[in-house]
Amino acid sequence: MARHVTPPTQSRLNPRELYSDKRGTSPACVVRSMAGVGRNSRGAGKRGAASSSSSVSSSSASACVYYATTGVLVTLCVAGAYFLTSASSASLAGSVDGDGGVGGAVTTTYRHTTRSSFAYEVSRPERKAPPAPPREVERVDDAAAQGRTADEEGAEEEHGDADAAAMDDDPRGKPDLDDHGADEEETKSTAAAMDDAQRREEDGNVSSGEANAGEEEVAKDAAATTGARVGEEEEDAAREESQEPHLQMLQGESRRAAAVEEKSLDGGIEEESNAGQRQREEEQIDHGDGGTSLRREAQEEGQVGEGYGMADHLPDTEHHSEGEEMLLEQQQQPEEERASEADAARTSDSDAGGEVDPEDKPTVSERTEQMVDSLPGEEDRTEVSATGGDEQNAWATQADHSHQEKDRRDEAASADDNSADAGGGGGGEETDWRLCNVKTGPDYIPCLDNVKAIKKLRPENYRRYEHRERHCPDEGPTCLVPLPAGYRRPVEWPKSRDRVWYSNVPHTKLVEVKGHQNWVKVSGQYLTFPGGGTQFIHGALHYIDFLQQSARGIAWGKRTRVVLDVGCGVASFGGYLFDRDVVAMSFAPKDEHEAQVQMALERGIPAISAVMGSKRLPFPSKVFDLVHCARCRVPWHADGGALLLELNRVLRPGGFFVWSATPVYQKLTEDVQIWKAMTALTKSMCWELVTIKKDRLNGIGAAFYRKPTSNECYETRRRQQPPMCSDDDDANAAWYIRLNACMHRVPIAPSERGATWPVEWPRRLRAPPNWLNGSHAGVYGKPAPEDFAVDYEHWRRVVDKSYLNGLGIDWSRVRNVMDMRATYGGFAAAMKDQKIWVMNVVNVDAADTLPIIFERGLIGMYHDWCESFSTYPRTYDLLHADRLFSKIKERCAVLPVVVEVDRIVRPGGSIVVRDESGAVGEVEKLLRSLHWDVRLTFSKNGEALLHAEKSDWRPELLADPL
């Protein structure tokens, strides 16, 4: 039974109390300890409370009489015992509050969070009636956890953390008793007597004769004082036993759990042909062999089964019995594994500030489901090596494409060693989070605001805009970006296209400079966007229709689906192209026209911070259907036409370049000179000037150029300027590759990518590109076209059956989405009918499938997640990471990547992580320490799923200046 310890009071001291410490230690024990003759041998068996109290009292009295004959020893014994008693009294007095409860002490309990982990909670014991019978899994576990009263704290101190953990892990723990306070004094005395008996048994150096004599002398004196306490102890034991039927009933209900219809979290309801397999899996779960878990905090009874196709009509006992099975399986885990998981969860919960109010967040029902709907031939989705043979050469990574670039870190090998030493970034220690100490404050972009690197540039570097390009720190920052004062949750789409909160983007320079051109205005607490621009003051939609009427081959939303908007401003052009079923990749530099890309993203329009400077854009060749430049002020003719030749690289053969600028329609001297230079350059590039049209409403003109679809013009040029690129110049190499003023040949063979135009949208979304060769293996090992099709069906099942209904995400509040490790773009394709757009990121160390994504009519870019992404903070509503973090750990630390996730996700935004269980656990720990709300965790067979939502929390301390 649990024990309480009460310090002796000075007003009631008697000789027997004076000669005993807080545990009831007799003078004989004290003297033997001082004389150095104590032993560590363990006593024999345990005794009952009554007999222990009787024998202990007898032994104590006998020992006191025996040693009283020696005056010196008695004096030493009294002094020692009194000293120990005083210290104990002072220590315990501070822990007793005015109401008689233990005020200073805390009770440590376990809270079940996932099947693979327990989390510590620290709370003060309260006097209250026992809770009502639990109706759900976590409530059963909470009741068991709260059954540990402050009595047990003394036992934990005496027996160590291992015994405490073993006791807490028991899901059958007993709840607190109502008369805990009333029986406190008797319980403490009985506990002290039992402890004294145990100590005397362990000591073992008192002769049996002395003990027997002492027992006979003290037995009569102790009978009166111990009889009542023994009776009380027996009554307590009976009261504890009375709690057993309730717990046994819960366990019985657990064993009678009905077979709730399992539905794959990735694949929907299982087919009838899989019924046998499903039955075998359920039998494994019944026998404790399954490895699934699903955690949902603060769920409500009425939501059980919502969104998962579960049997809502089943009794409540059947709903929570499955969780009881999970708890029993948790106890069967190895001791070391359970302890390490508990430590990790304890750190996370303590950082997160303890429990979260259930009313503060929506809930998702708790259930057991299959984690991964494996693709045929994919098994665990292991990707085929890109260097394994001739078959896989088509899947070379962007890193392979860029193997000759030297602008990146020169110490690749040493960086890998440092990354290995970092061990994933999470470690076992609590992270000391601090705010970034930078001039840019809430707008900090690590790779664009690296002041130290920019200061090292030479004057000629500035001429080529290299100071606006990426200059990433050697190590990813681990500080957190602060929120702007008065930050509010963003306006939802489509209203956000017209207005955003001024407090979220508190910049007025564009209002002052471009307000008359209807870019952006301030209206009360909003920034409003009338839809205008420098070249379309009277609205983007009219301008978009004007472009299509000028060149019929454009055909918005059918032939032209993917557009690159250069120098986008606040991206009104791209924002209104959505009305024509077109998606635009807009970009502009982070320069004196402050926050233009930030405003675009706040509006819910795709955009990145980039500049056409000295390096290639992070896109493959021949992927954009149309490139647009409206008064973008780019010197296209400078440096041998290097910048326009970069657009030629990314433009699809047969695609349009639309140039809407003053040199097209004005006759000023400077404009005339630029027009002549541009005309000569475009002719030498074999671009066809299709037409020049003037928009009377806006008073502007636009020139329409088309890229050739054959190499005939290149071969018949009188001057080979610009020159053709050498054969070893890979047009698809884009990551940190310097610009080269040359042109690549146009593909003409039907099997070559870019030789034919994709089928019309939206058929191109689901149709495998015609250049995918069936003789080449796809990313997951099957023939490439089949691999593509299977991946598409896989993500359709995942999104339709799980993501849209099963994760508890309010999709009406989601607009900007990023797939952090896209492969074929299947996730984005499956989200087509939602009012969102997806930035598909293909990692530089993964198979180079970004051309396929563009071929499908989607947008994306290359990126290395060991570096910061080129976007402003708080610009995405949802991040999707499929097997990203387990791959990252092979190259760099996970910690800076999680910090980057925290930087670019808006407060209230989410991340969905699908990965190996170990990687997901590490990410979960870091997100908890960042005070993210971990809404759901789920694991099975080494795979795991995590859904977490970002809070408004920011630390108070500042980091060292960057």
mmCIF file of C-alpha atoms in Angstrom, residues 81-223:
data_model
loop_
_atom_site.group_PDB
_atom_site.id
_atom_site.type_symbol
_atom_site.label_atom_id
_atom_site.label_comp_id
_atom_site.label_asym_id
_atom_site.label_seq_id
_atom_site.Cartn_x
_atom_site.Cartn_y
_atom_site.Cartn_z
ATOM 1 C CA ALA A 81 18.076 10.707 16.300
ATOM 2 C CA TYR A 82 17.069 14.233 17.279
ATOM 3 C CA PHE A 83 19.161 15.702 14.447
ATOM 4 C CA LEU A 84 17.619 13.380 11.868
ATOM 5 C CA THR A 85 14.114 14.040 13.225
ATOM 6 C CA SER A 86 14.552 17.826 13.027
ATOM 7 C CA ALA A 87 15.851 17.679 9.461
ATOM 8 C CA SER A 88 13.005 15.426 8.418
ATOM 9 C CA SER A 89 10.441 17.697 10.070
ATOM 10 C CA ALA A 90 11.767 20.778 8.281
ATOM 11 C CA SER A 91 11.794 18.967 4.950
ATOM 12 C CA LEU A 92 8.303 17.542 5.200
ATOM 13 C CA ALA A 93 6.692 20.563 6.797
ATOM 14 C CA GLY A 94 7.224 22.551 3.621
ATOM 15 C CA SER A 95 5.324 19.976 1.619
ATOM 16 C CA VAL A 96 2.112 20.121 3.658
ATOM 17 C CA ASP A 97 -0.230 22.936 2.756
ATOM 18 C CA GLY A 98 -2.697 24.679 4.891
ATOM 19 C CA ASP A 99 -5.537 22.371 3.949
ATOM 20 C CA GLY A 100 -3.735 19.304 4.880
ATOM 21 C CA GLY A 101 -2.869 18.356 1.329
ATOM 22 C CA VAL A 102 0.576 17.996 -0.007
ATOM 23 C CA GLY A 103 1.131 21.397 -1.487
ATOM 24 C CA GLY A 104 4.788 21.395 -2.314
ATOM 25 C CA ALA A 105 5.031 17.886 -3.666
ATOM 26 C CA VAL A 106 3.973 16.993 -7.152
ATOM 27 C CA THR A 107 2.615 13.793 -8.547
ATOM 28 C CA THR A 108 4.194 12.417 -11.696
ATOM 29 C CA THR A 109 1.848 10.402 -13.887
ATOM 30 C CA TYR A 110 1.924 8.997 -17.362
ATOM 31 C CA ARG A 111 -0.385 10.140 -20.108
ATOM 32 C CA HIS A 112 -0.896 7.851 -23.064
ATOM 33 C CA THR A 113 -0.166 9.811 -26.242
ATOM 34 C CA THR A 114 0.766 7.227 -28.830
ATOM 35 C CA ARG A 115 1.144 3.535 -28.827
ATOM 36 C CA SER A 116 4.870 3.830 -29.014
ATOM 37 C CA SER A 117 5.343 6.409 -26.270
ATOM 38 C CA PHE A 118 4.141 7.699 -22.920
ATOM 39 C CA ALA A 119 4.322 11.309 -21.855
ATOM 40 C CA TYR A 120 4.941 12.612 -18.370
ATOM 41 C CA GLU A 121 2.589 15.036 -16.747
ATOM 42 C CA VAL A 122 3.305 16.934 -13.551
ATOM 43 C CA SER A 123 0.277 17.952 -11.526
ATOM 44 C CA ARG A 124 -0.748 18.682 -7.983
ATOM 45 C CA PRO A 125 -3.101 16.208 -6.285
ATOM 46 C CA GLU A 126 -6.547 17.603 -5.676
ATOM 47 C CA ARG A 127 -9.333 16.506 -3.420
ATOM 48 C CA LYS A 128 -12.234 15.553 -5.541
ATOM 49 C CA ALA A 129 -14.678 12.766 -6.075
ATOM 50 C CA PRO A 130 -13.577 9.840 -8.217
ATOM 51 C CA PRO A 131 -14.179 10.488 -11.922
ATOM 52 C CA ALA A 132 -17.098 8.951 -13.736
ATOM 53 C CA PRO A 133 -16.427 5.671 -15.539
ATOM 54 C CA PRO A 134 -14.356 6.472 -18.639
ATOM 55 C CA ARG A 135 -15.960 6.126 -22.046
ATOM 56 C CA GLU A 136 -12.907 6.354 -24.298
ATOM 57 C CA VAL A 137 -9.410 5.032 -24.471
ATOM 58 C CA GLU A 138 -7.512 8.036 -23.187
ATOM 59 C CA ARG A 139 -9.977 8.585 -20.362
ATOM 60 C CA VAL A 140 -9.381 5.050 -19.123
ATOM 61 C CA ASP A 141 -5.686 5.718 -19.152
ATOM 62 C CA ASP A 142 -6.065 9.094 -17.419
ATOM 63 C CA ALA A 143 -8.072 7.520 -14.641
ATOM 64 C CA ALA A 144 -5.369 4.962 -14.109
ATOM 65 C CA ALA A 145 -2.737 7.653 -14.093
ATOM 66 C CA GLN A 146 -4.597 9.806 -11.576
ATOM 67 C CA GLY A 147 -4.876 6.847 -9.269
ATOM 68 C CA ARG A 148 -1.374 7.565 -8.102
ATOM 69 C CA THR A 149 -1.719 9.893 -5.114
ATOM 70 C CA ALA A 150 0.876 11.845 -3.264
ATOM 71 C CA ASP A 151 1.238 8.770 -0.988
ATOM 72 C CA GLU A 152 3.218 7.054 -3.701
ATOM 73 C CA GLU A 153 5.769 9.813 -3.965
ATOM 74 C CA GLY A 154 7.589 8.516 -0.919
ATOM 75 C CA ALA A 155 7.687 5.075 -2.483
ATOM 76 C CA GLU A 156 9.155 6.525 -5.666
ATOM 77 C CA GLU A 157 11.899 8.270 -3.724
ATOM 78 C CA GLU A 158 12.747 5.080 -1.886
ATOM 79 C CA HIS A 159 12.600 2.542 -4.666
ATOM 80 C CA GLY A 160 13.844 4.611 -7.651
ATOM 81 C CA ASP A 161 12.552 5.617 -11.029
ATOM 82 C CA ALA A 162 12.464 2.061 -12.379
ATOM 83 C CA ASP A 163 9.892 0.901 -9.816
ATOM 84 C CA ALA A 164 7.888 4.073 -10.329
ATOM 85 C CA ALA A 165 7.824 3.571 -14.093
ATOM 86 C CA ALA A 166 6.738 -0.035 -13.701
ATOM 87 C CA MET A 167 3.945 1.051 -11.365
ATOM 88 C CA ASP A 168 2.775 3.886 -13.650
ATOM 89 C CA ASP A 169 2.742 1.753 -16.778
ATOM 90 C CA ASP A 170 0.047 -0.449 -15.294
ATOM 91 C CA PRO A 171 -3.229 0.483 -16.998
ATOM 92 C CA ARG A 172 -5.108 -1.050 -14.059
ATOM 93 C CA GLY A 173 -3.855 1.553 -11.566
ATOM 94 C CA LYS A 174 -6.360 2.302 -8.764
ATOM 95 C CA PRO A 175 -8.092 5.672 -8.458
ATOM 96 C CA ASP A 176 -7.793 7.922 -5.399
ATOM 97 C CA LEU A 177 -9.927 7.109 -2.350
ATOM 98 C CA ASP A 178 -12.444 9.582 -1.020
ATOM 99 C CA ASP A 179 -11.223 9.385 2.589
ATOM 100 C CA HIS A 180 -7.579 9.858 1.696
ATOM 101 C CA GLY A 181 -7.247 12.920 3.932
ATOM 102 C CA ALA A 182 -9.075 11.381 6.899
ATOM 103 C CA ASP A 183 -6.859 8.313 7.113
ATOM 104 C CA GLU A 184 -3.631 10.204 6.506
ATOM 105 C CA GLU A 185 -2.282 10.065 10.098
ATOM 106 C CA GLU A 186 -2.984 6.351 10.648
ATOM 107 C CA THR A 187 -1.576 5.463 7.231
ATOM 108 C CA LYS A 188 1.653 7.315 7.944
ATOM 109 C CA SER A 189 2.153 5.588 11.299
ATOM 110 C CA THR A 190 1.525 2.158 9.855
ATOM 111 C CA ALA A 191 3.858 2.863 6.966
ATOM 112 C CA ALA A 192 6.584 3.960 9.368
ATOM 113 C CA ALA A 193 6.230 0.774 11.401
ATOM 114 C CA MET A 194 6.371 -1.413 8.283
ATOM 115 C CA ASP A 195 9.458 0.428 7.076
ATOM 116 C CA ASP A 196 11.154 -0.038 10.441
ATOM 117 C CA ALA A 197 10.480 -3.762 10.278
ATOM 118 C CA GLN A 198 11.991 -4.017 6.842
ATOM 119 C CA ARG A 199 15.101 -2.122 7.871
ATOM 120 C CA ARG A 200 15.638 -4.337 10.886
ATOM 121 C CA GLU A 201 15.237 -7.440 8.775
ATOM 122 C CA GLU A 202 17.837 -6.146 6.311
ATOM 123 C CA ASP A 203 20.242 -5.164 8.993
ATOM 124 C CA GLY A 204 20.389 -8.647 10.390
ATOM 125 C CA ASN A 205 23.032 -8.177 13.122
ATOM 126 C CA VAL A 206 20.806 -8.167 16.241
ATOM 127 C CA SER A 207 20.933 -11.499 17.964
ATOM 128 C CA SER A 208 17.843 -13.597 18.024
ATOM 129 C CA GLY A 209 17.909 -13.706 21.812
ATOM 130 C CA GLU A 210 17.850 -9.965 22.156
ATOM 131 C CA ALA A 211 15.090 -9.663 19.620
ATOM 132 C CA ASN A 212 12.960 -12.266 21.342
ATOM 133 C CA ALA A 213 13.427 -10.633 24.716
ATOM 134 C CA GLY A 214 12.550 -7.262 23.335
ATOM 135 C CA GLU A 215 9.459 -8.605 21.687
ATOM 136 C CA GLU A 216 8.142 -10.089 24.942
ATOM 137 C CA GLU A 217 8.657 -6.862 26.863
ATOM 138 C CA VAL A 218 7.157 -4.531 24.287
ATOM 139 C CA ALA A 219 4.354 -6.738 22.978
ATOM 140 C CA LYS A 220 1.980 -5.785 25.764
ATOM 141 C CA ASP A 221 2.722 -2.067 25.497
ATOM 142 C CA ALA A 222 2.356 -2.041 21.741
ATOM 143 C CA ALA A 223 -0.856 -4.052 21.593
#
